Short mmCIF file of C-alpha atoms and ligand atoms in Angstrom, two decimals:
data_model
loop_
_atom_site.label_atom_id
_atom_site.label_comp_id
_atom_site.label_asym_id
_atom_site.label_seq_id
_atom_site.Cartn_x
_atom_site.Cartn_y
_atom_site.Cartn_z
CA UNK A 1 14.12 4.37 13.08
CA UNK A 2 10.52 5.01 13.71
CA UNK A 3 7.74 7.63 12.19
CA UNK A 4 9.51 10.63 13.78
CA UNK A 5 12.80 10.32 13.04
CA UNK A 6 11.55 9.89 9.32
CA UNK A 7 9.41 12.92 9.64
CA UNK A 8 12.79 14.61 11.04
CA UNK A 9 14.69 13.69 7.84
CA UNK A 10 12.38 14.97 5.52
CA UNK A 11 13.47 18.20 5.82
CA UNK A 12 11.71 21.03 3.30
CA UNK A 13 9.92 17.64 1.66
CA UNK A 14 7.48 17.91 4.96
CA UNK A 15 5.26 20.74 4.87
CA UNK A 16 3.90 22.13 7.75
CA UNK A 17 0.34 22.45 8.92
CA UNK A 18 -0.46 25.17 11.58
CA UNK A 19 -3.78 26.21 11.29
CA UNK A 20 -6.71 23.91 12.57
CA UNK A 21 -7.52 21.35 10.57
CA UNK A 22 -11.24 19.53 10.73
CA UNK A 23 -9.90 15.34 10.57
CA UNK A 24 -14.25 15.09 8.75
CA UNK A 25 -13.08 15.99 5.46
CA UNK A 26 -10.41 18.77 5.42
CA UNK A 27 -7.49 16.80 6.35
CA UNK A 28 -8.46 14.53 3.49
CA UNK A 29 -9.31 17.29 1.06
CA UNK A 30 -5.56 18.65 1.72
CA UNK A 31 -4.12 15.47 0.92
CA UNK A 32 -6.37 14.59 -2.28
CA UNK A 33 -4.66 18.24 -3.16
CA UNK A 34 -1.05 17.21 -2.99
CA UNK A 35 -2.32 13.87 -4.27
CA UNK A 36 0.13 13.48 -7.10
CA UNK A 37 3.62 13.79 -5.72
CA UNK A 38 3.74 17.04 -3.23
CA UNK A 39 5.39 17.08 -0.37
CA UNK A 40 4.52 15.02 2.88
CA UNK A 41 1.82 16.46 5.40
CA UNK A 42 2.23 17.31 9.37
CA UNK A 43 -1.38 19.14 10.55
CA UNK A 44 -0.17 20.27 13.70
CA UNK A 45 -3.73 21.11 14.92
CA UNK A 46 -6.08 18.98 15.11
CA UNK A 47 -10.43 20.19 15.32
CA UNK A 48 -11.57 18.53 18.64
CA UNK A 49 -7.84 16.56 19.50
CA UNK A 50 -5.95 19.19 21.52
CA UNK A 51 -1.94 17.72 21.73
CA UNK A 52 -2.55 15.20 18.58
CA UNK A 53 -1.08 15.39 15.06
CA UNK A 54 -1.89 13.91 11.87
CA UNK A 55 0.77 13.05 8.96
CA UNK A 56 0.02 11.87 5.82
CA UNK A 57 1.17 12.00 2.17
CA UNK A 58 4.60 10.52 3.04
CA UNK A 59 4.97 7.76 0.66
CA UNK A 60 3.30 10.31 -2.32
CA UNK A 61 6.86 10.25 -4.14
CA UNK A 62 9.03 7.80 -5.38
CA UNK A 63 11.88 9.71 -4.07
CA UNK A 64 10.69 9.89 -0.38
CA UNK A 65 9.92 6.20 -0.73
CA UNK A 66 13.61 5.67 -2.08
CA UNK A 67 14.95 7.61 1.13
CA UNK A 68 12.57 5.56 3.72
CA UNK A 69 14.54 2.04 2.00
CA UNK A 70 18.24 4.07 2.03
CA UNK A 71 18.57 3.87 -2.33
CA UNK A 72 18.62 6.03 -5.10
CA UNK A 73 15.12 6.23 -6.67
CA UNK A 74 16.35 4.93 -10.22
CA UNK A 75 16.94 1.59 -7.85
CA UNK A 76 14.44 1.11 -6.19
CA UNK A 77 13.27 -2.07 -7.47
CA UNK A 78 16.67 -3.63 -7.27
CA UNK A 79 17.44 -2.14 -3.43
CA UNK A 80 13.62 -3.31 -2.35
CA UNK A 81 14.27 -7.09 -3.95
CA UNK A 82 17.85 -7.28 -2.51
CA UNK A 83 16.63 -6.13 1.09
CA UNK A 84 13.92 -8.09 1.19
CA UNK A 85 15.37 -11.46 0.49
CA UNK A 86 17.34 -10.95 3.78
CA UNK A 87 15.05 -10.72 6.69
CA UNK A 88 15.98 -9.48 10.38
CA UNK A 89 14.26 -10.97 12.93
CA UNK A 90 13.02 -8.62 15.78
CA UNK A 91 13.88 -8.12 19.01
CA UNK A 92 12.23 -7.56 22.54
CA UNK A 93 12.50 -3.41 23.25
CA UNK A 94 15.01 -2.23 25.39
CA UNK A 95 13.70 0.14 27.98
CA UNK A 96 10.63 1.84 28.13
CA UNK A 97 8.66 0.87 24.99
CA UNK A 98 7.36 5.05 23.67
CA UNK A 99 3.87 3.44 22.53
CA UNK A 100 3.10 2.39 26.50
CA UNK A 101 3.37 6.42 27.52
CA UNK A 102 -0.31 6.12 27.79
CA UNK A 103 -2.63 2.89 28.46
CA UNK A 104 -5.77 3.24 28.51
CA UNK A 105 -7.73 -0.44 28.42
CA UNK A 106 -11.75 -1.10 29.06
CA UNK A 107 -14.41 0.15 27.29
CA UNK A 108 -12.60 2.96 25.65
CA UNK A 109 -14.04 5.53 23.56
CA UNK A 110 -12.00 5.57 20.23
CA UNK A 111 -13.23 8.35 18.71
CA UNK A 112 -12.63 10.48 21.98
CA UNK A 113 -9.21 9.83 21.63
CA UNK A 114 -8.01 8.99 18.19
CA UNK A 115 -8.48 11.62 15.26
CA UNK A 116 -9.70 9.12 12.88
CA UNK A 117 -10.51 11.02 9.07
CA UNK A 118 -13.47 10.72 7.10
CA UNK A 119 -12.24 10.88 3.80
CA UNK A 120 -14.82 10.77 0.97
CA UNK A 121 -18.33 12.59 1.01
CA UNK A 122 -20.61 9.35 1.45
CA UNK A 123 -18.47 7.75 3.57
CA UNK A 124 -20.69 5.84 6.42
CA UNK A 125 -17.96 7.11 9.06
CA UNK A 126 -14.21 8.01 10.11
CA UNK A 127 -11.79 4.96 8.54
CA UNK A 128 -8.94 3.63 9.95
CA UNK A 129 -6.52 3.31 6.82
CA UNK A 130 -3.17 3.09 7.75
CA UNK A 131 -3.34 0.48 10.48
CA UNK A 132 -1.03 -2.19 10.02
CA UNK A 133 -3.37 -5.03 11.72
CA UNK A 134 -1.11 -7.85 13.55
CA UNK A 135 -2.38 -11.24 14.43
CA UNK A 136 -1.75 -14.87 15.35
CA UNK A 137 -2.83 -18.17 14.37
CA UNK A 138 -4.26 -20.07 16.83
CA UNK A 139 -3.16 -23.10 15.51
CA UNK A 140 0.24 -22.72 14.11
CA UNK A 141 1.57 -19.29 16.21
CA UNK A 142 2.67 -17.66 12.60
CA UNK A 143 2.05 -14.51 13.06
CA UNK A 144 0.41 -12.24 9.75
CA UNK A 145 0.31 -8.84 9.65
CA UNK A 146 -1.25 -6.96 6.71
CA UNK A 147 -3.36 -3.06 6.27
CA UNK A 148 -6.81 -3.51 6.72
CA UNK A 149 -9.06 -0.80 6.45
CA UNK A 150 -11.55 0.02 10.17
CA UNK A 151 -14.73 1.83 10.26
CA UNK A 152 -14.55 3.35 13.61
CA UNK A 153 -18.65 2.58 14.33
CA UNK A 154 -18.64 5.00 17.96
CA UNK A 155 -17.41 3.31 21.23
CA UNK A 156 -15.07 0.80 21.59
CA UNK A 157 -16.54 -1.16 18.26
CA UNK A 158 -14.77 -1.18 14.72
CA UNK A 159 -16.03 -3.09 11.30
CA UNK A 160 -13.01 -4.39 10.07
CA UNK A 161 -12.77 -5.74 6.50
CA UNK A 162 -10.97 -9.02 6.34
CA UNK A 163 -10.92 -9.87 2.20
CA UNK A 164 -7.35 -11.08 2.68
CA UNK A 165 -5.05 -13.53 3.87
CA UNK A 166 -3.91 -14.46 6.06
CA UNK A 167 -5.48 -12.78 8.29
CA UNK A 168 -9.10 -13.53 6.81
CA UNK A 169 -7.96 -17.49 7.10
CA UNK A 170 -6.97 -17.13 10.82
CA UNK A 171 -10.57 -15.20 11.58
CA UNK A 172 -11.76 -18.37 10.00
CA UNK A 173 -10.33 -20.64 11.55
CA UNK A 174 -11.18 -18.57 15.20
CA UNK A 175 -14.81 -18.58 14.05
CA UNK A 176 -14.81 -22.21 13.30
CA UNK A 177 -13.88 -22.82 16.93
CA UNK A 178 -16.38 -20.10 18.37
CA UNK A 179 -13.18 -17.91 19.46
CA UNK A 180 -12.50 -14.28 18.64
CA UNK A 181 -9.25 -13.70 17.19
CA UNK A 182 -7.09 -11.36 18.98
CA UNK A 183 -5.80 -8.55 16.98
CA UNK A 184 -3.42 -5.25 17.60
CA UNK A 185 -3.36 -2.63 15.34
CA UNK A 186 -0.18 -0.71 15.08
CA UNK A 187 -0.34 3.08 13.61
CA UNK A 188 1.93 5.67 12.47
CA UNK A 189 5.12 3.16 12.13
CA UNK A 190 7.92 3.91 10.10
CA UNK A 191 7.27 3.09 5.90
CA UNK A 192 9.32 0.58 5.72
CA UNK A 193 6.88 -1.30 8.32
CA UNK A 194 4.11 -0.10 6.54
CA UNK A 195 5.85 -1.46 3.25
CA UNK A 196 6.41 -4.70 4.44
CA UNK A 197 2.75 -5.09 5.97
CA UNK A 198 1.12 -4.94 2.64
CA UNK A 199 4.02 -7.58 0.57
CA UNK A 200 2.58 -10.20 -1.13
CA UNK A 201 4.02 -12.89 0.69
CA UNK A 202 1.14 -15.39 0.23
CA UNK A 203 0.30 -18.45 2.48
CA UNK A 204 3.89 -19.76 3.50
CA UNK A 205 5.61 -16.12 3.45
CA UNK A 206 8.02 -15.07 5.73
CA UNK A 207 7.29 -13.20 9.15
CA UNK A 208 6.84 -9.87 7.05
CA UNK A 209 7.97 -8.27 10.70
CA UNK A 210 11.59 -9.80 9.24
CA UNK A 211 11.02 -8.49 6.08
CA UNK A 212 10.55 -4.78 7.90
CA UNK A 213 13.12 -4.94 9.66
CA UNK A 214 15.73 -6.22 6.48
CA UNK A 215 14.25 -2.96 4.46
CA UNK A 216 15.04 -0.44 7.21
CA UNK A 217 17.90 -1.98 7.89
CA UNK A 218 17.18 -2.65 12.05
CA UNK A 219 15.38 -5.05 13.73
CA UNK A 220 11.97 -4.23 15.21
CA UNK A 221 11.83 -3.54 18.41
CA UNK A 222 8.68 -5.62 19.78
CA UNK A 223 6.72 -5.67 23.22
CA UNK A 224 4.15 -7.62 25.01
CA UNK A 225 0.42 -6.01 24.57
CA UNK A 226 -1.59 -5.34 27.68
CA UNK A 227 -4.54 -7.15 26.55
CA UNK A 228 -3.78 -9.37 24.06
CA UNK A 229 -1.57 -12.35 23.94
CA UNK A 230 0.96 -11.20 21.30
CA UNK A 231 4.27 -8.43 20.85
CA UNK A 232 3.38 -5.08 19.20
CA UNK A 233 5.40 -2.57 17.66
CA UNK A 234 7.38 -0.30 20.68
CA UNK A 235 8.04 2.74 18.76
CA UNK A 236 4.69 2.92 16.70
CA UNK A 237 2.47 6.08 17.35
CA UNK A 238 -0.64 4.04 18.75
CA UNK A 239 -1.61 1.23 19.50
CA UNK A 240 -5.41 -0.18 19.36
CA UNK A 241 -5.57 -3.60 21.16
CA UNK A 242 -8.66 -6.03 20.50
CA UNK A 243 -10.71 -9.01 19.27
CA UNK A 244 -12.78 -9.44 16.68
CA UNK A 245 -16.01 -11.60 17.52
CA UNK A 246 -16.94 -14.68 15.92
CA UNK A 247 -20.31 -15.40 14.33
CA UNK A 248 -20.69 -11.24 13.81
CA UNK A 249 -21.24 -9.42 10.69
CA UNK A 250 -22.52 -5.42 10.30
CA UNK A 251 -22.50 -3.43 7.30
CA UNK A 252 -19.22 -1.55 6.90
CA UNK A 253 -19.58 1.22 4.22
CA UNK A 254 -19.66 2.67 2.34
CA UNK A 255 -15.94 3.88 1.97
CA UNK A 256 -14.34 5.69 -0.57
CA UNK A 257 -12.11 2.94 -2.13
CA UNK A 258 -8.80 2.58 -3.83
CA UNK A 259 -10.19 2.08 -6.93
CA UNK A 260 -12.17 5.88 -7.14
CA UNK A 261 -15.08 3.87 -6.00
CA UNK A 262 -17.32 3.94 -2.48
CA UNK A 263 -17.67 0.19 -1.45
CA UNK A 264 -19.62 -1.46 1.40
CA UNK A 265 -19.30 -5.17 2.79
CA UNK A 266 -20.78 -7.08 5.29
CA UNK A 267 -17.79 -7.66 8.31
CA UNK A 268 -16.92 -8.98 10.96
CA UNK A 269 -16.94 -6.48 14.29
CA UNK A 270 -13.39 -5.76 16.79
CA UNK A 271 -14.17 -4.69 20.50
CA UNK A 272 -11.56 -2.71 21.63
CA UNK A 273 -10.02 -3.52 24.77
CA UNK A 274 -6.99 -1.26 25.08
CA UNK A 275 -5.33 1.51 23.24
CA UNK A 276 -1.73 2.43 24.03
CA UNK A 277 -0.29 5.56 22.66
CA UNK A 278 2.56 7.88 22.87
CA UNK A 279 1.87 11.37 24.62
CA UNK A 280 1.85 13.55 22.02
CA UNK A 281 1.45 11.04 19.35
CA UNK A 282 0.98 11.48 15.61
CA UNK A 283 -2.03 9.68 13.98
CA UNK A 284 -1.24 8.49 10.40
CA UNK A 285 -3.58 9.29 7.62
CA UNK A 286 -3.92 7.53 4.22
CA UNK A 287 -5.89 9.25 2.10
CA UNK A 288 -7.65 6.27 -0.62
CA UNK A 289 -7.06 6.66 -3.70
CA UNK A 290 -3.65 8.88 -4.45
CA UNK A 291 -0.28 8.69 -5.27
CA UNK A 292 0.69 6.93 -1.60
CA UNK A 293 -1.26 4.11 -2.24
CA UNK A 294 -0.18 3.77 -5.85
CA UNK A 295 3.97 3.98 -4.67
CA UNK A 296 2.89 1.33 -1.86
CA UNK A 297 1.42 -1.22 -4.20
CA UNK A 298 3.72 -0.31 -6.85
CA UNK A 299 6.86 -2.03 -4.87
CA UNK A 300 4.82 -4.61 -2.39
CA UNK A 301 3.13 -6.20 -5.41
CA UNK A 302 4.48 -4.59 -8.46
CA UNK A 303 8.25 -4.93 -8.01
CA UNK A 304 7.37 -8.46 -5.69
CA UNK A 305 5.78 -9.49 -8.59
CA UNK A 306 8.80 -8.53 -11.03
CA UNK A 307 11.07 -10.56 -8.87
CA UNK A 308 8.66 -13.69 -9.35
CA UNK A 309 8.60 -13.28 -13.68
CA UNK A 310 12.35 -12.60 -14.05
CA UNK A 311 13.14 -16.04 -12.37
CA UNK A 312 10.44 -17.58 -14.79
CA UNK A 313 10.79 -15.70 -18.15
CA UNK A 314 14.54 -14.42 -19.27
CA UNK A 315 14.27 -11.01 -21.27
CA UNK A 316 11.71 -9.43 -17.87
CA UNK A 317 12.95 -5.82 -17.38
CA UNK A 318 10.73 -3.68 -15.20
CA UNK A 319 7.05 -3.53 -14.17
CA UNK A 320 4.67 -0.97 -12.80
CA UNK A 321 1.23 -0.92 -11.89
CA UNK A 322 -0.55 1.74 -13.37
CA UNK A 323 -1.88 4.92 -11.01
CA UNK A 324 -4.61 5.37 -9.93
CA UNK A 325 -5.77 1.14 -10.67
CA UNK A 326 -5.70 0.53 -7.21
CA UNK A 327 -3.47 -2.76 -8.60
CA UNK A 328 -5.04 -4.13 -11.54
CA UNK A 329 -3.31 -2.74 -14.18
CA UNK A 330 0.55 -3.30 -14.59
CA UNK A 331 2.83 -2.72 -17.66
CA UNK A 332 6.11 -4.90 -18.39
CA UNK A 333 9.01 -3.78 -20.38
CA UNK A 334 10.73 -6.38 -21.64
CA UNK A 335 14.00 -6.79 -24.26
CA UNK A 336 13.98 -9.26 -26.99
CA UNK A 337 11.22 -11.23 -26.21
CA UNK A 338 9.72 -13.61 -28.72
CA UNK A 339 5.76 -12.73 -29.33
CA UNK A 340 5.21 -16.33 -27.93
CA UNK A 341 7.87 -15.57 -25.13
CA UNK A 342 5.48 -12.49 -24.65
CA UNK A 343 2.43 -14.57 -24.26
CA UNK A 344 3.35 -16.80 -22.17
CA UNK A 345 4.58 -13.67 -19.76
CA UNK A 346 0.96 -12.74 -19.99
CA UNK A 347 -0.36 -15.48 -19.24
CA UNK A 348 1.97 -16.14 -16.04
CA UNK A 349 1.68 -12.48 -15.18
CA UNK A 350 -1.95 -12.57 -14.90
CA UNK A 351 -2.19 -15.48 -12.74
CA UNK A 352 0.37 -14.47 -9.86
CA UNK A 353 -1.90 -12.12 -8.90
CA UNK A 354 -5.22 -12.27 -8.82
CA UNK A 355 -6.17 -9.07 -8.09
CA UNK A 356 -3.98 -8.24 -11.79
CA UNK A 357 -6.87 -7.58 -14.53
CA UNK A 358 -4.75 -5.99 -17.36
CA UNK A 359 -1.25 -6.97 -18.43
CA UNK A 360 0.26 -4.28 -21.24
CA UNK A 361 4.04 -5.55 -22.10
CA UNK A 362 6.38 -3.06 -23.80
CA UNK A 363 9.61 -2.91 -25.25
CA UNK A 364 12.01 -1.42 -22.82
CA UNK A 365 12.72 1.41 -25.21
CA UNK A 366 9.16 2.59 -23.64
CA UNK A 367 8.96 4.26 -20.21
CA UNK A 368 6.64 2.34 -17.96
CA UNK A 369 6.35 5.51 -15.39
CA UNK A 370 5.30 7.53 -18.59
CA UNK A 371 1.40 7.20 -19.19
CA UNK A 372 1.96 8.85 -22.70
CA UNK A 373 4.67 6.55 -23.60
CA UNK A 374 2.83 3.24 -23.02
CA UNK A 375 -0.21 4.85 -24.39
CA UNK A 376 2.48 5.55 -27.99
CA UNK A 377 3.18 1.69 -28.02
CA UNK A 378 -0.33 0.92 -27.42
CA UNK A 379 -1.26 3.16 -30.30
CA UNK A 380 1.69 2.06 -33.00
CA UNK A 381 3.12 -1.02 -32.24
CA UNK A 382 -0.14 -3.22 -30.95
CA UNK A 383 -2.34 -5.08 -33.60
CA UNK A 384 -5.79 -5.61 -31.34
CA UNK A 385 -6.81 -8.77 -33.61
CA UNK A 386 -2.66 -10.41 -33.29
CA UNK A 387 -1.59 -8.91 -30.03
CA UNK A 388 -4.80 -9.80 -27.11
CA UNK A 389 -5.14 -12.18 -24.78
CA UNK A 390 -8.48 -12.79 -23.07
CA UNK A 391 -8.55 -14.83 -20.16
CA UNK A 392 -12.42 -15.77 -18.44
CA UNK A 393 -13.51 -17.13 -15.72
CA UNK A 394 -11.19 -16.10 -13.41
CA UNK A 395 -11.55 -14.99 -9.74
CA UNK A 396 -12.78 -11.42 -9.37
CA UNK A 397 -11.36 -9.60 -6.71
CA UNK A 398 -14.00 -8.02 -4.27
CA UNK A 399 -13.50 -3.90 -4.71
CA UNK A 400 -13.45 -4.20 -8.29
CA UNK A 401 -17.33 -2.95 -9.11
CA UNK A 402 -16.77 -4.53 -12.32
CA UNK A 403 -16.52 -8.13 -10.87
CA UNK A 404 -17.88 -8.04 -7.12
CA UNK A 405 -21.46 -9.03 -7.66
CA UNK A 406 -20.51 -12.30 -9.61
CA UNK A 407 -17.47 -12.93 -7.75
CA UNK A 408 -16.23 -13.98 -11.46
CA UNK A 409 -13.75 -11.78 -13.44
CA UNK A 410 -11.99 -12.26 -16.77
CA UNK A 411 -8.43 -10.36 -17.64
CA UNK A 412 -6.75 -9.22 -20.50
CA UNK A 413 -3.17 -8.56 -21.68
CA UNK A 414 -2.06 -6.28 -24.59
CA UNK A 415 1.38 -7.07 -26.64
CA UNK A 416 2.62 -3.80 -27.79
CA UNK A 417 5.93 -5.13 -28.11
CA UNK A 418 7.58 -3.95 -31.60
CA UNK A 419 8.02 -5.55 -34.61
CA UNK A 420 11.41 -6.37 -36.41
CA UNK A 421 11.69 -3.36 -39.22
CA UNK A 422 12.86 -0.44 -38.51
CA UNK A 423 10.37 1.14 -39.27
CA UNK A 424 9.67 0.96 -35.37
CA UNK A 425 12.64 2.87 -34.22
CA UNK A 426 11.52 5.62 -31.87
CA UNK A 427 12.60 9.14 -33.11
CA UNK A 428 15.15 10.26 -30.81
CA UNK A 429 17.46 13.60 -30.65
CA UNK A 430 21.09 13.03 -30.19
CA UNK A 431 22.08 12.01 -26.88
CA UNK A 432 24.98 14.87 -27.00
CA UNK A 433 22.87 17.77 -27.57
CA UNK A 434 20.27 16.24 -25.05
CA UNK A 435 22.33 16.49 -22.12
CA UNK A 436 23.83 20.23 -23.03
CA UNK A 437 20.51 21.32 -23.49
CA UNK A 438 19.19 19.61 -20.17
CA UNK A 439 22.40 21.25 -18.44
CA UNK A 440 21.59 24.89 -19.98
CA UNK A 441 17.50 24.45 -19.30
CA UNK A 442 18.29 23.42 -15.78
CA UNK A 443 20.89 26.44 -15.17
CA UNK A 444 18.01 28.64 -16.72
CA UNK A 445 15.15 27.18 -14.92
CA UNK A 446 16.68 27.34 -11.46
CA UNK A 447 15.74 30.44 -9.19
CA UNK A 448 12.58 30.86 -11.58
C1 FMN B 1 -3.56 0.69 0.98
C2 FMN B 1 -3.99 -0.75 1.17
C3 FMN B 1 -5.21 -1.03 1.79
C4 FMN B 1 -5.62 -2.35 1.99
N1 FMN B 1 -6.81 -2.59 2.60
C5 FMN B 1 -7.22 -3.87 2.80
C6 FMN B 1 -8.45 -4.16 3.46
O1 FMN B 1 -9.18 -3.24 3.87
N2 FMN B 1 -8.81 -5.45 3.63
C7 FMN B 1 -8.03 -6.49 3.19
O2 FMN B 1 -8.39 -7.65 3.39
N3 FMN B 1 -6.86 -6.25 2.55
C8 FMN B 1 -6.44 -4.97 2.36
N4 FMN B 1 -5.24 -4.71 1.75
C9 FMN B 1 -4.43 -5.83 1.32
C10 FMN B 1 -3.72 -6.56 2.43
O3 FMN B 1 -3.11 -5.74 3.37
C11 FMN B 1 -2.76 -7.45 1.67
O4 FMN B 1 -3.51 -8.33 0.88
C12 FMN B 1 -1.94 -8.35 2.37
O5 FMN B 1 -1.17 -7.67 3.28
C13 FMN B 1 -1.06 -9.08 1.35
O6 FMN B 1 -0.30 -9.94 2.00
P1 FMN B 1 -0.47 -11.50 1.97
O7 FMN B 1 0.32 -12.00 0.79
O8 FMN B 1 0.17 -11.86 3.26
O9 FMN B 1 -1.91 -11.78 1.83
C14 FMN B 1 -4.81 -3.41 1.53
C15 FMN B 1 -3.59 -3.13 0.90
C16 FMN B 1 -3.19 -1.82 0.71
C17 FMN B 1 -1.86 -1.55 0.04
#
């Protein structure tokens, strides 16, 4: 399993690119097009990269997300949270590993040879945003691997923005020490790779490259970098090899954010010291802010966070993070909570993640993927002076404009969960003539 054989499956769900395609702007524009579902993207010719695709879109719909994890879509929470608990260690590649077909090391030119997109009309520069970043800590050897995004800055330099862990914690601890941290930066792997890079697994997680391997159901096949002392993905796309440089910061920005915002920071700096790539590889776009980021977060936080409440609160149905919130917004359904039962969700819901801002819980007669359905219980069955919670003085998290100059945040979280009476029953048509007319409607509808 790797990016192409994916790509293979996809069948009449990949469309086709022929025509030339500029990677400042156009391939982004395309993909900000198909943002909301649409099919997955292959530009097949690339302005200035003779012999080098670009993909993109291919998490945009839950039901190519399903495929890349083997379930059916309507259990996809279950399938991810049952994979995921299993872990598959990976294994040294047999053979020739496909991302060595071309080394290059030295001062390479990035931007010569890698069609990185510029997304967003006052973005500083091309970004790097689907580059699963891999690195070790110096002091215990556990490895961390998580997307980070890269502001390619011309040569062999990229700003990298380190706001996480635990990567930010082992650049920390390499600083501390006067050390560069070695780093590898694996693009265009297969989704469930890229899945498993961005799980919240906090500080004493798993290897997430065993989590990768459980949810596509094979081991990953690993090999030794050329220039750095750790194993990189064999069958990724490319490869960028490097270290980033202690006591260094530059501006990196702006950039065109997942929250519909552009966002600069002050980083740290990688060198580039080798990229390995395949011959005619395919460079993986993620366009910020669409429907591919919102199905990534939706599972590697949302549903990992719905695994963590069902083991603490009894009654915990579902949970989604809203589109488009870049992760701060989630809705719960629950079934037969008490209001206090409900509260104390919030509550626990809100500090599991602390990027999580807003908390809306729901009765599970309400569809969570449905914007006007939660928006109907929000309207009807939520009393704003009975049903809000207001935590402050909480930790902002750093993108969020409303937050990121005090570095303090507060959250809230809505109970729209229904009352007793029945006056609260939802109107519903009779499940008998729903289906025949669904059958007839779909008969009538097809070929149209
Ligand atoms: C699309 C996307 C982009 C991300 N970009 C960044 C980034 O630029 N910098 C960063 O520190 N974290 C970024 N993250 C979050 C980290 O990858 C994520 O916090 C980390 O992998 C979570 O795992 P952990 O529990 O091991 O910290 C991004 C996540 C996603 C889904």
């Amino acid at each position: 399993m790797d990016l192409r054989a994916f790509l293979d499956s996809l069948g009449c769900d990949l469309l086709r690119v022929p025509g030339e395609i500029d990677p400042k702007f156009e391939a982004a524009a395309f993909l900000r097009e198909l943002r909301d579902g649409g099919p997955a993207v292959l530009f097949e010719t690339v302005k200035g990269y003779p012999g080098a695709r670009v993909c993109g879109n291919l998490l945009a719909s839950r039901k190519r997300l399903a495929s890349a994890l083997g379930s059916a879509e309507d259990r996809l929470a279950e399938t991810y949270l049952k994979l995921k608990e299993r872990g598959l260690p990976p294994v040294a590649a047999k053979g020739e590993a496909p991302v060595k077909e071309e080394i290059k090391t030295g001062a390479v030119d990035l931007l010569s040879i890698l069609p990185v997109l510029t997304h967003y009309e006052r973005d500083a520069a091309p970004f790097i945003t689907a580059g699963v970043v891999l690195s070790k800590d110096a002091e215990s050897g556990r490895r961390g691997m998580g997307i980070h995004r890269m502001m390619a800055k011309g040569g062999n330099r990229l700003g990298i923005f380190l706001a996480n862990p635990p990567l930010s914690q082992f650049y920390a601890r390499a600083e501390a020490a006067n050390r560069p941290l070695e780093i590898a930066v694996a693009l265009g792997v297969d989704p469930a790779m890229l899945l498993a890079s961005v799980v919240r697994v906090g500080p004493l997680g798993p290897d997430k490259m065993e989590i990768a391997g459980a949810l596509r159901g094979e081991p990953v096949e690993l090999t030794d970098g050329e220039t750095v002392a750790m194993e990189v993905p064999a069958r990724a796309e490319i490869v960028i090899e490097g270290r980033v440089l202690p006591g260094l910061r530059e501006v990196e920005g702006p950039f065109g954010e997942n929250t519909g915002y552009y966002f600069s920071n002050v980083s740290p700096v990688m060198e580039v010291t080798a990229i390995t790539h395949r011959r005619d590889f395919i460079y993986p776009g993620l366009c910020p802010w669409t429907a591919e980021v919102d199905n990534l977060l939706s599972l590697a936080a949302g549903t990992e966070l719905l695994g963590q409440l069902q083991t603490m609160v009894s009654g915990v149905v579902d949970l989604e993070l809203a589109a488009g919130t870049a992760g701060f917004s989630a809705v719960i359904a629950v079934r037969g909570c008490s209001k206090t039962e409900v509260r104390r969700l919030i509550h626990l819901t809100l500090s599991l993640d602390k990027r999580l801002k807003m908390a809306t819980v729901v009765d599970d007669d309400v569809n969570i993927r449905e914007a006007r359905e939660v928006a109907w219980a929000m309207a009807t069955r939520f009393r704003p002076d009975r049903d809000t919670v207001i935590i402050e003085g909480m930790e902002g998290y750093v993108i969020d404009p409303s937050s990121a100059q005090s570095g303090v945040g507060a959250k809230i979280g809505f109970d729209a969960t229904r009352g007793a009476g029945p006056e609260f029953d939802k109107i519903a048509v009779p499940a008998e003539a729903m289906t025949k007319a669904k059958a007839i409607a779909g008969k009538l509808m097809e070929g149209r």
